[in-house]
Short mmCIF file of C-alpha atoms in Angstrom, two decimals:
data_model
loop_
_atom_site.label_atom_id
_atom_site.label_comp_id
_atom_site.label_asym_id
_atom_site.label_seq_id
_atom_site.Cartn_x
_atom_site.Cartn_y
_atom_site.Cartn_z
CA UNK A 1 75.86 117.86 102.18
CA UNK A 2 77.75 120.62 103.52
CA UNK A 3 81.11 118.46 103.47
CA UNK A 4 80.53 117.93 99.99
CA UNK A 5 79.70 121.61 99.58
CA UNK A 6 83.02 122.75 101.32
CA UNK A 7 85.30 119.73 99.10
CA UNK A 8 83.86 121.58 96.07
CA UNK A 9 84.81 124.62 96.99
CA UNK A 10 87.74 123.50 98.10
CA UNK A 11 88.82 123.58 93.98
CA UNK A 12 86.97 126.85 93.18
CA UNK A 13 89.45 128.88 91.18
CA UNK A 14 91.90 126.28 90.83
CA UNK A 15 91.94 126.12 87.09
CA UNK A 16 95.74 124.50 86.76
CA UNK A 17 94.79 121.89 89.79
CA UNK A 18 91.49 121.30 87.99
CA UNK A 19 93.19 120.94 84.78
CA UNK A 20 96.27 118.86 86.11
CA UNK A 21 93.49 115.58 87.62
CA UNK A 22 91.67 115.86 84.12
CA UNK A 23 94.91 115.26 82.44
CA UNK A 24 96.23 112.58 84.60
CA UNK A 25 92.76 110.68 84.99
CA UNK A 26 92.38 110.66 81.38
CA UNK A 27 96.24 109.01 81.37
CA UNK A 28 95.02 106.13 83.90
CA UNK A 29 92.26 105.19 81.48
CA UNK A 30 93.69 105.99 78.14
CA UNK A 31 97.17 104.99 78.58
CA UNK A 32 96.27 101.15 79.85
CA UNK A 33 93.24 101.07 77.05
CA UNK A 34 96.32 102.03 74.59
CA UNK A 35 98.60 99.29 75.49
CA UNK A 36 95.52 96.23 76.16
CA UNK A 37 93.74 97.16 73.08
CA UNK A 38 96.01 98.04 70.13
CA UNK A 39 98.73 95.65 68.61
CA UNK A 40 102.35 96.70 69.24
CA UNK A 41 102.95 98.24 66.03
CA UNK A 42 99.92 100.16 66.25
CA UNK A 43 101.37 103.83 66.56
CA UNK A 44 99.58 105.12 69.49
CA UNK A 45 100.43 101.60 71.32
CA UNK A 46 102.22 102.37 74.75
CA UNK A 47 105.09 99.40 75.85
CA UNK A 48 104.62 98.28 79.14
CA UNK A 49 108.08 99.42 79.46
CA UNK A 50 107.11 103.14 78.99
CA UNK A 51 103.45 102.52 81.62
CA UNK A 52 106.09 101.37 84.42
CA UNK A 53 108.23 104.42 83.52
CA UNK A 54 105.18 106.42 83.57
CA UNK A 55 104.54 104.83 86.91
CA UNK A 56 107.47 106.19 88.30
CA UNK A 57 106.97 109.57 87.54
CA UNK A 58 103.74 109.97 89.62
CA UNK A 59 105.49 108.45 92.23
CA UNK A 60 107.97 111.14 92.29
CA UNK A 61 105.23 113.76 91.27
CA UNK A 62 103.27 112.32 95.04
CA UNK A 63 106.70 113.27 96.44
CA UNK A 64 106.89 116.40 95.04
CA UNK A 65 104.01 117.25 96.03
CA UNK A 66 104.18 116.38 99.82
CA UNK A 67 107.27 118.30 99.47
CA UNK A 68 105.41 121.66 98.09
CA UNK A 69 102.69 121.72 101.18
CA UNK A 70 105.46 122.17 103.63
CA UNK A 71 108.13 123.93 101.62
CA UNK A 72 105.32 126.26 99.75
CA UNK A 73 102.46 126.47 102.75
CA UNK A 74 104.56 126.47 105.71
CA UNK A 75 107.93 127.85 104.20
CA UNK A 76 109.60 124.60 106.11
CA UNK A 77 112.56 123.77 103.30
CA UNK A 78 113.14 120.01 103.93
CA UNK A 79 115.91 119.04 102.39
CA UNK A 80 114.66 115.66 103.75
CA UNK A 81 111.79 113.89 102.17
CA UNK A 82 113.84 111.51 100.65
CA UNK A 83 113.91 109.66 103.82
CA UNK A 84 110.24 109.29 104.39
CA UNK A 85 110.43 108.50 100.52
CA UNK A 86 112.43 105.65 101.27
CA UNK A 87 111.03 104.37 104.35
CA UNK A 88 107.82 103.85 103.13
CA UNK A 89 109.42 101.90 99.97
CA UNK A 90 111.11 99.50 102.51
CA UNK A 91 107.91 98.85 104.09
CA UNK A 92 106.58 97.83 100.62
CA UNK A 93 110.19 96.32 100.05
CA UNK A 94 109.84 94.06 103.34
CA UNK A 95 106.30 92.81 102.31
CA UNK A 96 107.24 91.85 99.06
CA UNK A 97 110.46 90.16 100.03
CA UNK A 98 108.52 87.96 102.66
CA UNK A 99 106.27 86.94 99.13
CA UNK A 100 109.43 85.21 97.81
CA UNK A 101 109.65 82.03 100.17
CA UNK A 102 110.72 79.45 98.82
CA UNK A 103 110.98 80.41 95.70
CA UNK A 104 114.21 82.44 96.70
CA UNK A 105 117.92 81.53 95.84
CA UNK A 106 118.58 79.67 99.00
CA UNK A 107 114.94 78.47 99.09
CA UNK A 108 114.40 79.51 102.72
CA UNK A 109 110.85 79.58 103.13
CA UNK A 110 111.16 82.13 105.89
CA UNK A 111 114.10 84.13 105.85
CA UNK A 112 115.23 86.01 102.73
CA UNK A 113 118.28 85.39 101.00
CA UNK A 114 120.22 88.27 102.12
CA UNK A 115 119.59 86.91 105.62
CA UNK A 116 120.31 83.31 104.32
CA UNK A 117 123.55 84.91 103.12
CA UNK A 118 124.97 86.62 106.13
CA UNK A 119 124.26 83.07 108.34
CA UNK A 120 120.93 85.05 109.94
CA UNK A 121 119.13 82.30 112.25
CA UNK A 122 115.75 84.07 112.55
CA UNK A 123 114.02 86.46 111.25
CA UNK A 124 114.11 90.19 112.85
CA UNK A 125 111.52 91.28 115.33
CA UNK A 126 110.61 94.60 113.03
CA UNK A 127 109.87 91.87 109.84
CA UNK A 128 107.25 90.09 111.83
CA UNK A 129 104.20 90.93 110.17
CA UNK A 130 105.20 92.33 106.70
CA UNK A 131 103.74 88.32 105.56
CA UNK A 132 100.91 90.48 105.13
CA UNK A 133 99.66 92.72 102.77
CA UNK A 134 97.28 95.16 105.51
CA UNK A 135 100.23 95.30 107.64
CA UNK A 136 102.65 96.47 105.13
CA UNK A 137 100.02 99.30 104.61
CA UNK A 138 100.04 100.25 107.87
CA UNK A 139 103.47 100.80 108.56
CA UNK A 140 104.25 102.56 104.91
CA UNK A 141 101.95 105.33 106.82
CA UNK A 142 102.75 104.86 110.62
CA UNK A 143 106.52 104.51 110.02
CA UNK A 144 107.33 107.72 108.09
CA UNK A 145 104.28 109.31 110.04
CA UNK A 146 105.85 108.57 113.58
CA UNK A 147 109.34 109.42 112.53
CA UNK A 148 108.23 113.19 110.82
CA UNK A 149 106.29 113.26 114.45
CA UNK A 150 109.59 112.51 116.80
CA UNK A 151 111.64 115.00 114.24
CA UNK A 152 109.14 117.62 114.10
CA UNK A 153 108.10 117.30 118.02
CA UNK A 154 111.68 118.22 118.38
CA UNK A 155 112.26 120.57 115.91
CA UNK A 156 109.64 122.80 115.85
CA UNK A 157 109.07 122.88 120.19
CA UNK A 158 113.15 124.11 120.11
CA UNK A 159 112.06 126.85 117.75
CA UNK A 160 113.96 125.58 115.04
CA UNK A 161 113.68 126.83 111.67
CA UNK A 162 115.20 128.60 108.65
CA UNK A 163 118.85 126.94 107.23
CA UNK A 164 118.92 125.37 110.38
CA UNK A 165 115.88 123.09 110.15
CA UNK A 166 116.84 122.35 106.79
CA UNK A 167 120.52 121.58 107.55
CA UNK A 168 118.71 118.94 110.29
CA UNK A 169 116.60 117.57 107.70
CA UNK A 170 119.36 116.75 105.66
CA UNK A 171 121.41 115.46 108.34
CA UNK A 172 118.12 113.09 109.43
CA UNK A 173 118.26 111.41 105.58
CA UNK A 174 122.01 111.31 105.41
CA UNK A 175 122.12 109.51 109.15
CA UNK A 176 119.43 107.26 107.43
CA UNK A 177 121.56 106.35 104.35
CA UNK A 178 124.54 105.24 106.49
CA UNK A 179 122.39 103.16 108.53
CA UNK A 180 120.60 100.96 106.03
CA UNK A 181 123.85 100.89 104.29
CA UNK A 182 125.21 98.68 107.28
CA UNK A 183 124.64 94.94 107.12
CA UNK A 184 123.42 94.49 110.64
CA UNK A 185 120.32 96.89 110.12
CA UNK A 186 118.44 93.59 108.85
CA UNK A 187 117.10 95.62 105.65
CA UNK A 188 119.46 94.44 102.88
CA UNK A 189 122.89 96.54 103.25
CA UNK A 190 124.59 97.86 100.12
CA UNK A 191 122.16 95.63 97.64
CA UNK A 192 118.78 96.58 99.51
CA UNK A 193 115.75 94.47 98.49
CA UNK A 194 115.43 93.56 95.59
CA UNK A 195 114.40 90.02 93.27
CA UNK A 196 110.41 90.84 94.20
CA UNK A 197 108.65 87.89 92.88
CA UNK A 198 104.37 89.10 93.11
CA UNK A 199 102.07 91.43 95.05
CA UNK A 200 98.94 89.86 96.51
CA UNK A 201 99.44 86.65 94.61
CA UNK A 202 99.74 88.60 91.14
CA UNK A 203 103.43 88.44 89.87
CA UNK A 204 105.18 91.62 89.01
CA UNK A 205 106.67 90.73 85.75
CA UNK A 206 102.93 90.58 84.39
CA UNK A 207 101.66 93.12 82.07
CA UNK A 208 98.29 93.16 83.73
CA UNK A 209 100.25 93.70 87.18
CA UNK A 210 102.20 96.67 85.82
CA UNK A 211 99.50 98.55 84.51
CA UNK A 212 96.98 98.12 87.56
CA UNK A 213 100.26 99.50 89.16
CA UNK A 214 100.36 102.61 87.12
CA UNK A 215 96.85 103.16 87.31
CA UNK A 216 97.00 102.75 91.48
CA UNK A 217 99.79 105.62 91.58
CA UNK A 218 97.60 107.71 89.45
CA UNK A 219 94.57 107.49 91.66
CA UNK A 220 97.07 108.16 94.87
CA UNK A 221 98.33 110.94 93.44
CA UNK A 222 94.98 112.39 92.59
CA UNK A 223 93.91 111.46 96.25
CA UNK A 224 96.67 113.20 97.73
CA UNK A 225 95.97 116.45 95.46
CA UNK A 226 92.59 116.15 96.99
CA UNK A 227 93.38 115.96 100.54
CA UNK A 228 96.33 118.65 99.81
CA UNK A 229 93.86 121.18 98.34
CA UNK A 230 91.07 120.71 101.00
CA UNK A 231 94.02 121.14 103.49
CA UNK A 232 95.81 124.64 101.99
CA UNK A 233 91.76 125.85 101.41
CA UNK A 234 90.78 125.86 104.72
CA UNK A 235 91.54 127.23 107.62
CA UNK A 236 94.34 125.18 108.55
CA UNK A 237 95.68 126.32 105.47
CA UNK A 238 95.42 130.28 105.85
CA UNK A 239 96.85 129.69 109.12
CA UNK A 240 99.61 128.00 107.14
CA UNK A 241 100.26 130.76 104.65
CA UNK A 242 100.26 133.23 108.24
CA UNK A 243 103.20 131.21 109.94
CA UNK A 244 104.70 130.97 106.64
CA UNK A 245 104.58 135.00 106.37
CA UNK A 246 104.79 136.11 109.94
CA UNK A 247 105.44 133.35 112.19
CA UNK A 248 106.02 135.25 115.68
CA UNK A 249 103.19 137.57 114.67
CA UNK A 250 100.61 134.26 114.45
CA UNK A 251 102.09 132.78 117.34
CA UNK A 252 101.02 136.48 119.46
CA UNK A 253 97.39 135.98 118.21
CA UNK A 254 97.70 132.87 119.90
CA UNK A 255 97.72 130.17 117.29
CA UNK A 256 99.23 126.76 118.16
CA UNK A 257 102.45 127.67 115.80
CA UNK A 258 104.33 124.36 116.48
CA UNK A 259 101.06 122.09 116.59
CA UNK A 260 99.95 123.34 113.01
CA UNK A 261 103.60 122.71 111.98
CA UNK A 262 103.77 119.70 113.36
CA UNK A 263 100.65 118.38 111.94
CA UNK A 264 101.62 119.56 107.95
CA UNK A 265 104.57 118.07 108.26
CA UNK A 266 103.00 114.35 109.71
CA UNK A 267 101.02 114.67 106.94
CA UNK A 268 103.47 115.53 104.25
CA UNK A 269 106.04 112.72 105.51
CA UNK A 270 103.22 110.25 105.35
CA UNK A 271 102.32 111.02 101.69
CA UNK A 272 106.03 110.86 101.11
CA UNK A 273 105.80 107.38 102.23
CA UNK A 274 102.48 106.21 100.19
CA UNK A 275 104.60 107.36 96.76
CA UNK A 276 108.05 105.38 98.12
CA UNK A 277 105.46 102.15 98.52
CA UNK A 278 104.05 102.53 95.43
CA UNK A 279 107.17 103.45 93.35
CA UNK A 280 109.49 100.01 94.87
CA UNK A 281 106.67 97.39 92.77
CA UNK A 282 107.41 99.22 89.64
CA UNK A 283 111.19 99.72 89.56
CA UNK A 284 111.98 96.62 90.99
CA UNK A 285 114.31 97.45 93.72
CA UNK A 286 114.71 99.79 96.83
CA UNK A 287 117.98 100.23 98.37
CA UNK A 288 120.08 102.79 100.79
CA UNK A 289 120.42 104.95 97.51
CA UNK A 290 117.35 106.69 97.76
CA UNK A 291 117.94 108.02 101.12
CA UNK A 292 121.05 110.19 99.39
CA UNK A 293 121.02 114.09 100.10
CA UNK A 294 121.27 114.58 96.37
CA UNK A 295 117.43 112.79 96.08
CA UNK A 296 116.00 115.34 98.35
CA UNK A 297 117.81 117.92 96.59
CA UNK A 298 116.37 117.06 93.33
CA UNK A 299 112.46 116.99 94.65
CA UNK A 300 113.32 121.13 95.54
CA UNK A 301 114.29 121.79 92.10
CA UNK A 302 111.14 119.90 90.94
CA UNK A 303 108.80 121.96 93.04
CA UNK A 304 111.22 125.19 92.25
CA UNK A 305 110.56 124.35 88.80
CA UNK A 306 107.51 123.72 88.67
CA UNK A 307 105.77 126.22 90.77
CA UNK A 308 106.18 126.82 95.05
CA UNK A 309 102.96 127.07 96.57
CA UNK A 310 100.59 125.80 93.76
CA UNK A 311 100.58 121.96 94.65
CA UNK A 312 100.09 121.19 90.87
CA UNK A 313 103.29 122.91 90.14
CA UNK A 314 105.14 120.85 91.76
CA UNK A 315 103.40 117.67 90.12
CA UNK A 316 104.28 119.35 86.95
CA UNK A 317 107.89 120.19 87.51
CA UNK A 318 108.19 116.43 88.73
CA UNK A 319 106.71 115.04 85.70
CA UNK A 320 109.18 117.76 83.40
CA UNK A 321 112.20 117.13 85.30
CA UNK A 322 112.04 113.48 85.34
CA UNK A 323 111.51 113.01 81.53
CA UNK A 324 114.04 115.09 81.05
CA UNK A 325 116.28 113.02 82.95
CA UNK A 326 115.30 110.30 81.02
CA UNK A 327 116.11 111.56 77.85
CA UNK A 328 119.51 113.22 79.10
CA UNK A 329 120.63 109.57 80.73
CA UNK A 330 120.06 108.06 77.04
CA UNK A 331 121.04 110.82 74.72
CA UNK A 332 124.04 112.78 77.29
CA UNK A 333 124.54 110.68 80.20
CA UNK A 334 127.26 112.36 81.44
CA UNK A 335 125.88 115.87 81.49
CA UNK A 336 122.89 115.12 83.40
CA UNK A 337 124.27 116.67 86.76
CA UNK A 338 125.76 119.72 84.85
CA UNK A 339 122.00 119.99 83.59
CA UNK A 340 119.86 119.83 86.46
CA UNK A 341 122.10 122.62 88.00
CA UNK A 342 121.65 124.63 85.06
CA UNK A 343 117.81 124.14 85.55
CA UNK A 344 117.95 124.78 88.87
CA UNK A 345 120.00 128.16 88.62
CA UNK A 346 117.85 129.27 85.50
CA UNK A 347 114.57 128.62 87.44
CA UNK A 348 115.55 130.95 90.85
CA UNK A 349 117.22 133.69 88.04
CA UNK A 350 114.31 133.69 85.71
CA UNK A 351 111.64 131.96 86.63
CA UNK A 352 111.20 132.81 90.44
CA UNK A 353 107.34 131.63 90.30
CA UNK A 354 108.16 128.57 88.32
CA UNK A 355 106.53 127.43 84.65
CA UNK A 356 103.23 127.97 86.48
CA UNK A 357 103.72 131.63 87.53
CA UNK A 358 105.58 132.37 84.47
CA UNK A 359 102.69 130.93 82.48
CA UNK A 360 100.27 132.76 84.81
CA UNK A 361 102.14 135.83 84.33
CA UNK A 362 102.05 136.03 80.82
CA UNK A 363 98.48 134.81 80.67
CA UNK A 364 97.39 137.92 83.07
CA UNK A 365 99.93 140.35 80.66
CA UNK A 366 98.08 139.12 77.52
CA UNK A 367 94.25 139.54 79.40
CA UNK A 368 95.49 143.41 80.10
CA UNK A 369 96.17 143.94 76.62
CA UNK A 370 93.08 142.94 74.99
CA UNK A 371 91.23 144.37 77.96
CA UNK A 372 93.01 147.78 76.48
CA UNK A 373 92.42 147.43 72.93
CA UNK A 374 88.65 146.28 73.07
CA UNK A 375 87.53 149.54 74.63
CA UNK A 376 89.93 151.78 72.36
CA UNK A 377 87.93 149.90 69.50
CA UNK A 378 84.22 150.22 70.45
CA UNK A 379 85.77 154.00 70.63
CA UNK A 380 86.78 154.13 67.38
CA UNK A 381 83.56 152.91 65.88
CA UNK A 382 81.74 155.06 67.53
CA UNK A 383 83.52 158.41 66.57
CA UNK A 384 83.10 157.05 63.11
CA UNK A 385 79.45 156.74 63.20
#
């Protein structure tokens, strides 16, 4: 009882947060309902095309939001998440590529084709077990978990922080990138992993598949708000916000500085991961690409966006950037780059606080000024009686 007690108040006075799961749980039920139950040319219909894409964005947004509870709680600026990102989509990548057996180009019912390819005669140590589905799982959390551990152990017991820990973060994904890029990593080279056939027996290229997809991202992401928001509300969390302020003056009351770090950041990575496994069954395809710097940049501008240190902000910011993304590839494909510069630079010039404490802002302006004219006109009425 008194665990539920402290998860409720947990969201006390989080109107946007509270407001943000409304709007995507009503999306997980009303957005499959609209594409099982009305025709195609019905006009609130939704393609299966558009749920995937939709898909995909809360991925992203789950990344976003990992990113915001270090960057915005802890004021660590990872320039780095991509990697965890992307590890956690080849752990999903593996499992699905052992699903192909025979059923592959080469018809090896063992090895996949890329391996097949490149004259492989067994199958890597590290692929052992990805045959199964609970394995998979395991490692989409232990693998970017253990990796943010070993980086962070490091990092954060050498003091490291500021541009510095950021320009390591960076170097960590880019590292990454040329690594999986190589043909003798075992995990696809250039092409990555790709041709996924099904996912516990149901194939991918099913509409059923694709939505129960869509509506598993949008339950993860509104677990991971969850767990976010009871983290940042309790004392962890105000601990959080101290190092994030003062740092050497938390460490002198004699907080464990580097363990707290350490422990956001585990759990951060590992969220990271959950939204790279869940985004590689609805795009189709995971491959050294994602670990680019240029990814990791992008999730900062989302959370910039968006809002730093609101959690839903960044979900938002996701969810605006990457439509608009969408619609720039289609309509101006080649200004797309020039654009999300432009965003970002607008954003730190004019919207410091993001669209959420610009909208806050205003909201708290406009409360002021009726708070001002109701008394002035109860005064009026009265001198005229």
């Amino acid at each position: 009882m008194q665990s539920k007690s402290f998860v409720l108040s947990a969201f006390k006075g989080d109107r946007g947060g509270q407001l943000t799961l409304i709007v995507i749980l009503a999306a997980t039920i009303l957005v499959p309902l609209a594409n099982t139950l009305l025709p195609s040319g019905h006009p609130l219909h939704v393609e299966t095309f558009t749920i995937s894409l939709m898909g995909k964005y809360l991925s992203y947004a789950m990344l976003a939001l990992a990113l915001d509870l270090v960057w915005g709680y802890l004021g660590i600026l990872s320039l780095g998440h991509a990697a965890f990102f992307a590890i956690g989509g080849y752990a999903m990548g593996m499992y699905l590529m052992r699903q192909i057996g025979t059923r592959g180009v080469y018809g090896d019912p063992v090895l996949p084709d890329f391996m097949v390819f490149l004259n492989w005669d067994a199958l890597p140590w590290f692929w052992l077990g990805f045959d199964q589905f609970w394995f998979a799982c395991l490692m989409v959390v232990l693998v970017p978990g253990a990796l943010a551990y070993l980086f962070g152990y490091l990092a954060f017991r050498s003091r490291v922080s500021g541009v510095y820990l950021s320009i390591m973060t960076q170097a960590l994904t880019y590292a990454l990138m040329l690594a999986f890029f190589r043909n003798e990593m075992g995990f696809g080279g250039n092409n990555g992993l790709t041709d996924f056939k099904d996912i516990l027996g149901f194939s991918l290229q099913s509409d059923a598949t694709k939505v129960a997809l869509f509506v598993a991202t949008g339950v993860a992401l509104m677990l991971s708000y969850a767990v976010c928001r009871i983290v940042v509300s309790s004392r962890l969390g105000r601990v959080a916000l101290s190092i994030r302020d003062t740092e050497s003056r938390t460490r002198f009351m004699g907080y464990d500085v580097d363990g707290i770090k350490l422990w956001v950041f585990v759990l951060s990575a590992v969220i990271a991961g959950v939204a790279g496994a869940l985004y590689v069954p609805q795009v189709g395809i995971i491959n050294p690409g994602e670990f680019a710097p240029l990814n990791s940049i992008e999730v900062v501008v989302w959370v910039a966006l968006g809002g730093r240190a609101t959690l839903f902000g960044a979900i938002v910011g996701a969810l605006i950037i990457n439509y608009a993304k969408s619609w720039f590839t289609v309509e101006f494909p080649e200004v797309w780059l020039f654009a999300l510069g432009g965003l970002f630079v607008l954003s730190t010039m004019y919207l410091p606080q993001g669209v959420i404490g610009f909208v806050s802002e205003r909201s708290a302006q406009l409360k002021s000024r009726l708070g001002r004219s109701t008394p002035n006109a109860a005064n009026t009425k009265e001198a005229s009686a």
